Amino acid sequence: MTATIPEQSGPAQAAERTQQSLSVAAARNLATTTKSVPQMQGITSRWLLRMLPWVQVSAGTYRVNRRLTYATGSGRVGFVRNGVGMRVFAPSLVELPMLRTLDDPELLEELASRFTSREIAAGEVLAEEGQPISEVYLVGHGKVNKVGTGKYGESTVVGFAADGEHIGEEAMARDDALWSYTVKAATAGTLLVLPWPAFQELFERSAGLRDSVMRYLTDTQRPANRHGEREIELASGHEGEFALPGTYVDYELEPREYQLSVAQTVLKVHSRVADLYNNPMNQTEQQLRLTVEALRERQEWELINNNEFGLLANADNGHRIQTHGGPPTPDDMDELLRMRRGTRFLLAHPRAIAAFGRECNSRGLYFGTAEVNGHHVPAWRGVPIFPCGKLPIGDGQTTSILAMRTGEDDQGVVGLHQTGIPDELEPGLNVRFMGIDAKAVISYLVSTYYSVAVLVPDALGVLENVEVSRPRA
C-alpha cells in the first residue's frame, strides 16, 4: 500500500508562490520594440506596368501615324434596357458598315425604333444557309454561331457573334443577298431584329440613308489590302520591258493623338507628426510610400479599364473573339495567338488562368512555365500568361483575356509617360510641396502621368466572355 503525501498548505506554500524576479510585462516598459514598416494588402504584382515598354512623351501628347485605312464601321452597337426589355441605342447604329457616315440623329432614332426585341433559346435556328436575307440581327445578349458547310459536306462553325455584334447587315446593300451560313443560337439570349421591308421603306424615302449606303459601296470598291489599308501598287514576275506601276503610300489625315492622363492625390501630414515621430521610421516617407503604391495600382487599372484609352475599350473589333463554349480552352488560346505575329504575353485574371488549367487537365494537357525576370509564370505555347486581378469579372462570371505584341519597333502596344518632370520621385511620378495651412498641416501633391497606345490594330487581341465559374459536379 503506497502512502499518500498530504498537500502542503499554510505560510510555506504562500512563500513559494511569491514572485522572485521582474515580470515580463514590467520589463517590456524598458525594452525597445522592433517594428515593421507599414504594410498594405492592396499591392499586386502589376505585371502590365512592368512588361510594357514605356515611351517618353515630351510634349504630353503622342500621335499615332498610320497608313490610310478605309473605315468600315466595325464597332459594336449599344443597347438600353427599359421596363419591357431591350432597345437599340440609336447613335450607336453608325457602327453598322452601311450607316458609318449617317449623321442625322432623327433618322437614326427612327431606324432604331424599327428594331424589335426577340428572345431566343439555345439551339434555335434563326436563318438557313442559302436562303434570302430578310432580317438584320443585332445580338443584344447571348451568343450565336455561324454554321457553314465544309469541303466534304460536314457542318463547321465559321464564326460567332456576341453582345453588340451584328449579322445580316449585307442585306442593306443588295436586294438578293443570301445567307452564306446558317445562324444558330449557341446560348439563350435576346436579339434586336430589323425586318428587311422596314429598312427598305425608310431607304426609299430618305436621301441621307441612301447617301450613307452609297458611300459605303464606293469605299468597298477602292483597292485595299485585307487590313483595309490603301493598296500599294506593285509588279512581280514580269519579263522584258514591262511598264511598272507608279504608287505612293498614303497616310491618315487625322491620326489619333493620346493625351497623357493623370492620377493625383493630396497627401496631408501634420507638422507635429513630421517633426516629432520620426524614429526609427520617417513618417512622411512611409505615408508617401504607401500613397505611391496606391497611385501605381490605380494607374494599371486605368490602362486596362479606362473608357477613353484603356486596352479593353480600344481593342479593334476585328481582333475580339469569343470562346467556343464558355471556359477558356486550348483551342481558344491558340485562336487568340494566331491572330497576330510575335505575341509577347497574355494578361488574364487569376480565376481565368485557373479555369484554363481545369480545361487543360480535362484533356490530359498541361501548360508550361516561362521564366520572366527571375519569376516562373504559367505559359502557353511559350507565351507567358501574367495574372492581373484588374481585369473585371462581370455579373455572369465572365471576364476577358488580353494578348499583345509590344514595343514601337514591333508596331505593338506601348506605355506612355514623361520623365524629367519637376520634383520627380519615380519615372513619371512627382511629389510637390503645397505649403502648410493655418492648422499646421503639411500638404504634398502626388501625381503620376501615363497613357497607353495601340500602334496597329493587330497588336492587341481580346478573348471575350471567358467563363471562370467552376462547373457543377
mmCIF file of N, CA and C in Angstrom, residues 315-416:
data_model
loop_
_atom_site.group_PDB
_atom_site.id
_atom_site.type_symbol
_atom_site.label_atom_id
_atom_site.label_comp_id
_atom_site.label_asym_id
_atom_site.label_seq_id
_atom_site.Cartn_x
_atom_site.Cartn_y
_atom_site.Cartn_z
ATOM 1 N N ALA A 315 -9.418 47.834 -78.040
ATOM 2 C CA ALA A 315 -9.136 46.687 -78.902
ATOM 3 C C ALA A 315 -10.036 46.740 -80.129
ATOM 4 N N ASP A 316 -9.457 46.513 -81.291
ATOM 5 C CA ASP A 316 -10.212 46.546 -82.539
ATOM 6 C C ASP A 316 -11.228 45.403 -82.563
ATOM 7 N N ASN A 317 -12.423 45.703 -83.096
ATOM 8 C CA ASN A 317 -13.465 44.692 -83.106
ATOM 9 C C ASN A 317 -13.066 43.465 -83.920
ATOM 10 N N GLY A 318 -12.233 43.653 -84.924
ATOM 11 C CA GLY A 318 -11.789 42.521 -85.725
ATOM 12 C C GLY A 318 -10.825 41.612 -85.000
ATOM 13 N N HIS A 319 -10.346 42.038 -83.855
ATOM 14 C CA HIS A 319 -9.411 41.221 -83.073
ATOM 15 C C HIS A 319 -10.000 40.844 -81.723
ATOM 16 N N ARG A 320 -11.323 40.849 -81.651
ATOM 17 C CA ARG A 320 -12.050 40.319 -80.496
ATOM 18 C C ARG A 320 -12.676 38.991 -80.908
ATOM 19 N N ILE A 321 -12.452 37.963 -80.140
ATOM 20 C CA ILE A 321 -13.033 36.668 -80.457
ATOM 21 C C ILE A 321 -13.777 36.141 -79.237
ATOM 22 N N GLN A 322 -14.674 35.185 -79.493
ATOM 23 C CA GLN A 322 -15.468 34.579 -78.433
ATOM 24 C C GLN A 322 -14.948 33.173 -78.132
ATOM 25 N N THR A 323 -15.171 32.734 -76.904
ATOM 26 C CA THR A 323 -14.815 31.358 -76.558
ATOM 27 C C THR A 323 -15.756 30.405 -77.277
ATOM 28 N N HIS A 324 -15.292 29.195 -77.507
ATOM 29 C CA HIS A 324 -16.121 28.210 -78.195
ATOM 30 C C HIS A 324 -17.264 27.722 -77.310
ATOM 31 N N GLY A 325 -16.986 27.577 -76.009
ATOM 32 C CA GLY A 325 -18.018 27.002 -75.161
ATOM 33 C C GLY A 325 -18.177 27.649 -73.812
ATOM 34 N N GLY A 326 -17.460 28.692 -73.510
ATOM 35 C CA GLY A 326 -17.565 29.349 -72.203
ATOM 36 C C GLY A 326 -16.222 29.449 -71.515
ATOM 37 N N PRO A 327 -15.748 28.362 -70.869
ATOM 38 C CA PRO A 327 -14.416 28.398 -70.247
ATOM 39 C C PRO A 327 -13.317 28.477 -71.313
ATOM 40 N N PRO A 328 -12.166 29.025 -70.976
ATOM 41 C CA PRO A 328 -11.094 29.143 -71.970
ATOM 42 C C PRO A 328 -10.440 27.794 -72.225
ATOM 43 N N THR A 329 -10.430 27.380 -73.466
ATOM 44 C CA THR A 329 -9.872 26.085 -73.837
ATOM 45 C C THR A 329 -8.555 26.285 -74.580
ATOM 46 N N PRO A 330 -7.758 25.229 -74.744
ATOM 47 C CA PRO A 330 -6.563 25.339 -75.588
ATOM 48 C C PRO A 330 -6.880 25.821 -76.995
ATOM 49 N N ASP A 331 -8.031 25.425 -77.539
ATOM 50 C CA ASP A 331 -8.420 25.900 -78.876
ATOM 51 C C ASP A 331 -8.605 27.415 -78.876
ATOM 52 N N ASP A 332 -9.252 27.928 -77.831
ATOM 53 C CA ASP A 332 -9.461 29.379 -77.745
ATOM 54 C C ASP A 332 -8.137 30.125 -77.657
ATOM 55 N N MET A 333 -7.225 29.615 -76.848
ATOM 56 C CA MET A 333 -5.938 30.285 -76.675
ATOM 57 C C MET A 333 -5.118 30.231 -77.957
ATOM 58 N N ASP A 334 -5.186 29.111 -78.673
ATOM 59 C CA ASP A 334 -4.497 29.023 -79.965
ATOM 60 C C ASP A 334 -5.071 30.022 -80.957
ATOM 61 N N GLU A 335 -6.397 30.161 -80.956
ATOM 62 C CA GLU A 335 -7.036 31.114 -81.857
ATOM 63 C C GLU A 335 -6.603 32.542 -81.522
ATOM 64 N N LEU A 336 -6.483 32.834 -80.240
ATOM 65 C CA LEU A 336 -6.059 34.174 -79.814
ATOM 66 C C LEU A 336 -4.628 34.457 -80.248
ATOM 67 N N LEU A 337 -3.751 33.457 -80.158
ATOM 68 C CA LEU A 337 -2.350 33.650 -80.530
ATOM 69 C C LEU A 337 -2.168 33.763 -82.037
ATOM 70 N N ARG A 338 -2.980 33.054 -82.809
ATOM 71 C CA ARG A 338 -2.763 33.035 -84.257
ATOM 72 C C ARG A 338 -3.139 34.358 -84.910
ATOM 73 N N MET A 339 -3.846 35.233 -84.195
ATOM 74 C CA MET A 339 -4.340 36.466 -84.797
ATOM 75 C C MET A 339 -3.261 37.530 -84.949
ATOM 76 N N ARG A 340 -2.074 37.302 -84.382
ATOM 77 C CA ARG A 340 -1.012 38.310 -84.507
ATOM 78 C C ARG A 340 0.334 37.604 -84.514
ATOM 79 N N ARG A 341 1.296 38.271 -85.073
ATOM 80 C CA ARG A 341 2.660 37.778 -85.023
ATOM 81 C C ARG A 341 3.311 38.254 -83.729
ATOM 82 N N GLY A 342 4.192 37.459 -83.200
ATOM 83 C CA GLY A 342 5.041 37.879 -82.091
ATOM 84 C C GLY A 342 4.317 38.291 -80.832
ATOM 85 N N THR A 343 3.296 37.537 -80.422
ATOM 86 C CA THR A 343 2.639 37.849 -79.153
ATOM 87 C C THR A 343 3.649 37.747 -78.020
ATOM 88 N N ARG A 344 3.812 38.837 -77.273
ATOM 89 C CA ARG A 344 4.809 38.864 -76.193
ATOM 90 C C ARG A 344 4.284 38.253 -74.902
ATOM 91 N N PHE A 345 3.013 38.539 -74.577
ATOM 92 C CA PHE A 345 2.472 37.962 -73.342
ATOM 93 C C PHE A 345 0.955 38.036 -73.365
ATOM 94 N N LEU A 346 0.350 37.234 -72.493
ATOM 95 C CA LEU A 346 -1.092 37.212 -72.270
ATOM 96 C C LEU A 346 -1.350 37.759 -70.875
ATOM 97 N N LEU A 347 -2.462 38.456 -70.718
ATOM 98 C CA LEU A 347 -2.849 39.020 -69.432
ATOM 99 C C LEU A 347 -4.223 38.478 -69.085
ATOM 100 N N ALA A 348 -4.355 37.851 -67.919
ATOM 101 C CA ALA A 348 -5.619 37.202 -67.565
ATOM 102 C C ALA A 348 -5.858 37.315 -66.073
ATOM 103 N N HIS A 349 -7.120 37.320 -65.692
ATOM 104 C CA HIS A 349 -7.485 37.292 -64.282
ATOM 105 C C HIS A 349 -7.039 35.947 -63.696
ATOM 106 N N PRO A 350 -6.585 35.916 -62.436
ATOM 107 C CA PRO A 350 -6.168 34.626 -61.853
ATOM 108 C C PRO A 350 -7.239 33.544 -61.954
ATOM 109 N N ARG A 351 -8.510 33.929 -61.853
ATOM 110 C CA ARG A 351 -9.566 32.926 -61.972
ATOM 111 C C ARG A 351 -9.674 32.403 -63.402
ATOM 112 N N ALA A 352 -9.361 33.232 -64.380
ATOM 113 C CA ALA A 352 -9.366 32.772 -65.771
ATOM 114 C C ALA A 352 -8.219 31.794 -66.015
ATOM 115 N N ILE A 353 -7.066 32.063 -65.390
ATOM 116 C CA ILE A 353 -5.938 31.138 -65.512
ATOM 117 C C ILE A 353 -6.293 29.790 -64.893
ATOM 118 N N ALA A 354 -6.975 29.840 -63.733
ATOM 119 C CA ALA A 354 -7.394 28.592 -63.089
ATOM 120 C C ALA A 354 -8.402 27.839 -63.963
ATOM 121 N N ALA A 355 -9.328 28.578 -64.595
ATOM 122 C CA ALA A 355 -10.308 27.929 -65.471
ATOM 123 C C ALA A 355 -9.621 27.294 -66.676
ATOM 124 N N PHE A 356 -8.612 27.962 -67.207
ATOM 125 C CA PHE A 356 -7.857 27.395 -68.329
ATOM 126 C C PHE A 356 -7.118 26.138 -67.879
ATOM 127 N N GLY A 357 -6.586 26.158 -66.666
ATOM 128 C CA GLY A 357 -5.925 24.964 -66.135
ATOM 129 C C GLY A 357 -6.876 23.789 -66.014
ATOM 130 N N ARG A 358 -8.118 24.055 -65.592
ATOM 131 C CA ARG A 358 -9.094 22.964 -65.492
ATOM 132 C C ARG A 358 -9.410 22.371 -66.861
ATOM 133 N N GLU A 359 -9.520 23.249 -67.874
ATOM 134 C CA GLU A 359 -9.796 22.747 -69.215
ATOM 135 C C GLU A 359 -8.633 21.910 -69.745
ATOM 136 N N CYS A 360 -7.404 22.352 -69.457
ATOM 137 C CA CYS A 360 -6.240 21.568 -69.886
ATOM 138 C C CYS A 360 -6.214 20.218 -69.177
ATOM 139 N N ASN A 361 -6.495 20.228 -67.868
ATOM 140 C CA ASN A 361 -6.484 18.974 -67.110
ATOM 141 C C ASN A 361 -7.522 17.995 -67.640
ATOM 142 N N SER A 362 -8.697 18.516 -68.039
ATOM 143 C CA SER A 362 -9.746 17.628 -68.533
ATOM 144 C C SER A 362 -9.357 16.961 -69.850
ATOM 145 N N ARG A 363 -8.394 17.568 -70.581
ATOM 146 C CA ARG A 363 -7.935 16.998 -71.846
ATOM 147 C C ARG A 363 -6.614 16.247 -71.701
ATOM 148 N N GLY A 364 -6.138 16.156 -70.484
ATOM 149 C CA GLY A 364 -4.862 15.490 -70.280
ATOM 150 C C GLY A 364 -3.680 16.316 -70.720
ATOM 151 N N LEU A 365 -3.855 17.656 -70.776
ATOM 152 C CA LEU A 365 -2.787 18.556 -71.184
ATOM 153 C C LEU A 365 -2.318 19.371 -69.986
ATOM 154 N N TYR A 366 -1.217 20.016 -70.131
ATOM 155 C CA TYR A 366 -0.763 20.962 -69.114
ATOM 156 C C TYR A 366 -0.015 22.078 -69.822
ATOM 157 N N PHE A 367 -0.146 23.281 -69.274
ATOM 158 C CA PHE A 367 0.616 24.382 -69.856
ATOM 159 C C PHE A 367 1.925 24.525 -69.095
ATOM 160 N N GLY A 368 2.920 24.967 -69.827
ATOM 161 C CA GLY A 368 4.248 25.041 -69.250
ATOM 162 C C GLY A 368 4.450 26.308 -68.444
ATOM 163 N N THR A 369 5.724 26.613 -68.197
ATOM 164 C CA THR A 369 6.079 27.817 -67.463
ATOM 165 C C THR A 369 7.150 28.572 -68.238
ATOM 166 N N ALA A 370 7.238 29.852 -67.944
ATOM 167 C CA ALA A 370 8.272 30.691 -68.530
ATOM 168 C C ALA A 370 8.929 31.480 -67.414
ATOM 169 N N GLU A 371 10.223 31.681 -67.531
ATOM 170 C CA GLU A 371 10.937 32.467 -66.519
ATOM 171 C C GLU A 371 11.038 33.906 -67.014
ATOM 172 N N VAL A 372 10.493 34.819 -66.239
ATOM 173 C CA VAL A 372 10.481 36.240 -66.577
ATOM 174 C C VAL A 372 11.013 37.019 -65.381
ATOM 175 N N ASN A 373 12.159 37.639 -65.569
ATOM 176 C CA ASN A 373 12.779 38.445 -64.508
ATOM 177 C C ASN A 373 12.930 37.665 -63.208
ATOM 178 N N GLY A 374 13.303 36.407 -63.333
ATOM 179 C CA GLY A 374 13.513 35.578 -62.155
ATOM 180 C C GLY A 374 12.259 34.945 -61.590
ATOM 181 N N HIS A 375 11.106 35.177 -62.199
ATOM 182 C CA HIS A 375 9.847 34.602 -61.740
ATOM 183 C C HIS A 375 9.393 33.525 -62.721
ATOM 184 N N HIS A 376 8.850 32.446 -62.193
ATOM 185 C CA HIS A 376 8.270 31.402 -63.032
ATOM 186 C C HIS A 376 6.768 31.647 -63.124
ATOM 187 N N VAL A 377 6.278 31.883 -64.338
ATOM 188 C CA VAL A 377 4.859 32.164 -64.559
ATOM 189 C C VAL A 377 4.305 31.139 -65.539
ATOM 190 N N PRO A 378 2.975 30.921 -65.516
ATOM 191 C CA PRO A 378 2.377 29.997 -66.486
ATOM 192 C C PRO A 378 2.612 30.496 -67.907
ATOM 193 N N ALA A 379 2.640 29.571 -68.854
ATOM 194 C CA ALA A 379 2.850 29.930 -70.261
ATOM 195 C C ALA A 379 2.080 28.958 -71.143
ATOM 196 N N TRP A 380 1.664 29.445 -72.308
ATOM 197 C CA TRP A 380 1.019 28.604 -73.307
ATOM 198 C C TRP A 380 1.719 28.822 -74.636
ATOM 199 N N ARG A 381 2.195 27.763 -75.240
ATOM 200 C CA ARG A 381 2.979 27.823 -76.477
ATOM 201 C C ARG A 381 4.199 28.727 -76.312
ATOM 202 N N GLY A 382 4.744 28.750 -75.100
ATOM 203 C CA GLY A 382 5.919 29.567 -74.829
ATOM 204 C C GLY A 382 5.633 31.017 -74.535
ATOM 205 N N VAL A 383 4.354 31.429 -74.567
ATOM 206 C CA VAL A 383 3.974 32.822 -74.312
ATOM 207 C C VAL A 383 3.561 32.950 -72.845
ATOM 208 N N PRO A 384 4.202 33.811 -72.080
ATOM 209 C CA PRO A 384 3.859 33.941 -70.651
ATOM 210 C C PRO A 384 2.414 34.408 -70.450
ATOM 211 N N ILE A 385 1.775 33.882 -69.405
ATOM 212 C CA ILE A 385 0.433 34.315 -69.006
ATOM 213 C C ILE A 385 0.571 34.995 -67.650
ATOM 214 N N PHE A 386 0.411 36.310 -67.618
ATOM 215 C CA PHE A 386 0.583 37.061 -66.380
ATOM 216 C C PHE A 386 -0.765 37.265 -65.710
ATOM 217 N N PRO A 387 -0.845 37.048 -64.396
ATOM 218 C CA PRO A 387 -2.103 37.286 -63.682
ATOM 219 C C PRO A 387 -2.328 38.771 -63.459
ATOM 220 N N CYS A 388 -3.589 39.186 -63.579
ATOM 221 C CA CYS A 388 -3.955 40.588 -63.346
ATOM 222 C C CYS A 388 -5.382 40.633 -62.820
ATOM 223 N N GLY A 389 -5.519 40.937 -61.544
ATOM 224 C CA GLY A 389 -6.840 40.997 -60.928
ATOM 225 C C GLY A 389 -7.649 42.206 -61.319
ATOM 226 N N LYS A 390 -7.076 43.123 -62.106
ATOM 227 C CA LYS A 390 -7.809 44.329 -62.506
ATOM 228 C C LYS A 390 -8.658 44.098 -63.747
ATOM 229 N N LEU A 391 -8.510 42.967 -64.412
ATOM 230 C CA LEU A 391 -9.441 42.612 -65.482
ATOM 231 C C LEU A 391 -10.785 42.281 -64.842
ATOM 232 N N PRO A 392 -11.843 42.974 -65.214
ATOM 233 C CA PRO A 392 -13.115 42.815 -64.491
ATOM 234 C C PRO A 392 -13.776 41.470 -64.748
ATOM 235 N N ILE A 393 -14.516 41.006 -63.741
ATOM 236 C CA ILE A 393 -15.376 39.835 -63.867
ATOM 237 C C ILE A 393 -16.807 40.322 -63.746
ATOM 238 N N GLY A 394 -17.611 40.087 -64.781
ATOM 239 C CA GLY A 394 -18.976 40.593 -64.816
ATOM 240 C C GLY A 394 -19.928 39.774 -63.979
ATOM 241 N N ASP A 395 -21.197 40.198 -64.007
ATOM 242 C CA ASP A 395 -22.227 39.519 -63.215
ATOM 243 C C ASP A 395 -22.412 38.070 -63.653
ATOM 244 N N GLY A 396 -22.150 37.789 -64.926
ATOM 245 C CA GLY A 396 -22.294 36.429 -65.413
ATOM 246 C C GLY A 396 -21.064 35.582 -65.208
ATOM 247 N N GLN A 397 -20.159 36.030 -64.311
ATOM 248 C CA GLN A 397 -18.911 35.303 -64.042
ATOM 249 C C GLN A 397 -18.090 35.126 -65.314
ATOM 250 N N THR A 398 -18.033 36.178 -66.117
ATOM 251 C CA THR A 398 -17.219 36.152 -67.334
ATOM 252 C C THR A 398 -16.209 37.285 -67.301
ATOM 253 N N THR A 399 -15.086 37.077 -67.947
ATOM 254 C CA THR A 399 -14.022 38.070 -67.997
ATOM 255 C C THR A 399 -13.388 38.026 -69.393
ATOM 256 N N SER A 400 -12.268 38.693 -69.554
ATOM 257 C CA SER A 400 -11.565 38.721 -70.842
ATOM 258 C C SER A 400 -10.100 38.369 -70.634
ATOM 259 N N ILE A 401 -9.472 37.870 -71.680
ATOM 260 C CA ILE A 401 -8.032 37.594 -71.695
ATOM 261 C C ILE A 401 -7.422 38.437 -72.806
ATOM 262 N N LEU A 402 -6.356 39.177 -72.472
ATOM 263 C CA LEU A 402 -5.695 40.043 -73.439
ATOM 264 C C LEU A 402 -4.428 39.385 -73.961
ATOM 265 N N ALA A 403 -4.173 39.553 -75.243
ATOM 266 C CA ALA A 403 -2.919 39.108 -75.866
ATOM 267 C C ALA A 403 -2.332 40.303 -76.592
ATOM 268 N N MET A 404 -1.041 40.551 -76.394
ATOM 269 C CA MET A 404 -0.480 41.746 -77.026
ATOM 270 C C MET A 404 0.963 41.557 -77.470
ATOM 271 N N ARG A 405 1.247 42.242 -78.565
ATOM 272 C CA ARG A 405 2.612 42.444 -79.021
ATOM 273 C C ARG A 405 3.013 43.838 -78.552
ATOM 274 N N THR A 406 4.237 44.021 -78.123
ATOM 275 C CA THR A 406 4.612 45.287 -77.512
ATOM 276 C C THR A 406 5.824 45.905 -78.208
ATOM 277 N N GLY A 407 5.984 47.210 -78.012
ATOM 278 C CA GLY A 407 7.160 47.915 -78.497
ATOM 279 C C GLY A 407 6.919 48.722 -79.747
ATOM 280 N N GLU A 408 7.555 49.903 -79.836
ATOM 281 C CA GLU A 408 7.447 50.739 -81.033
ATOM 282 C C GLU A 408 8.073 50.068 -82.249
ATOM 283 N N ASP A 409 9.215 49.427 -82.068
ATOM 284 C CA ASP A 409 9.908 48.810 -83.196
ATOM 285 C C ASP A 409 9.103 47.670 -83.803
ATOM 286 N N ASP A 410 8.216 47.064 -83.010
ATOM 287 C CA ASP A 410 7.432 45.933 -83.484
ATOM 288 C C ASP A 410 5.976 46.315 -83.742
ATOM 289 N N GLN A 411 5.685 47.617 -83.800
ATOM 290 C CA GLN A 411 4.332 48.096 -84.031
ATOM 291 C C GLN A 411 3.342 47.465 -83.056
ATOM 292 N N GLY A 412 3.693 47.555 -81.791
ATOM 293 C CA GLY A 412 2.882 46.912 -80.778
ATOM 294 C C GLY A 412 2.194 47.898 -79.853
ATOM 295 N N VAL A 413 1.965 47.441 -78.626
ATOM 296 C CA VAL A 413 1.363 48.265 -77.580
ATOM 297 C C VAL A 413 2.487 48.913 -76.784
ATOM 298 N N VAL A 414 2.358 50.202 -76.489
ATOM 299 C CA VAL A 414 3.384 50.920 -75.732
ATOM 300 C C VAL A 414 2.727 51.718 -74.620
ATOM 301 N N GLY A 415 3.429 51.815 -73.491
ATOM 302 C CA GLY A 415 3.015 52.711 -72.434
ATOM 303 C C GLY A 415 3.580 54.101 -72.694
ATOM 304 N N LEU A 416 2.859 55.106 -72.254
ATOM 305 C CA LEU A 416 3.256 56.485 -72.480
ATOM 306 C C LEU A 416 3.454 57.196 -71.145
#
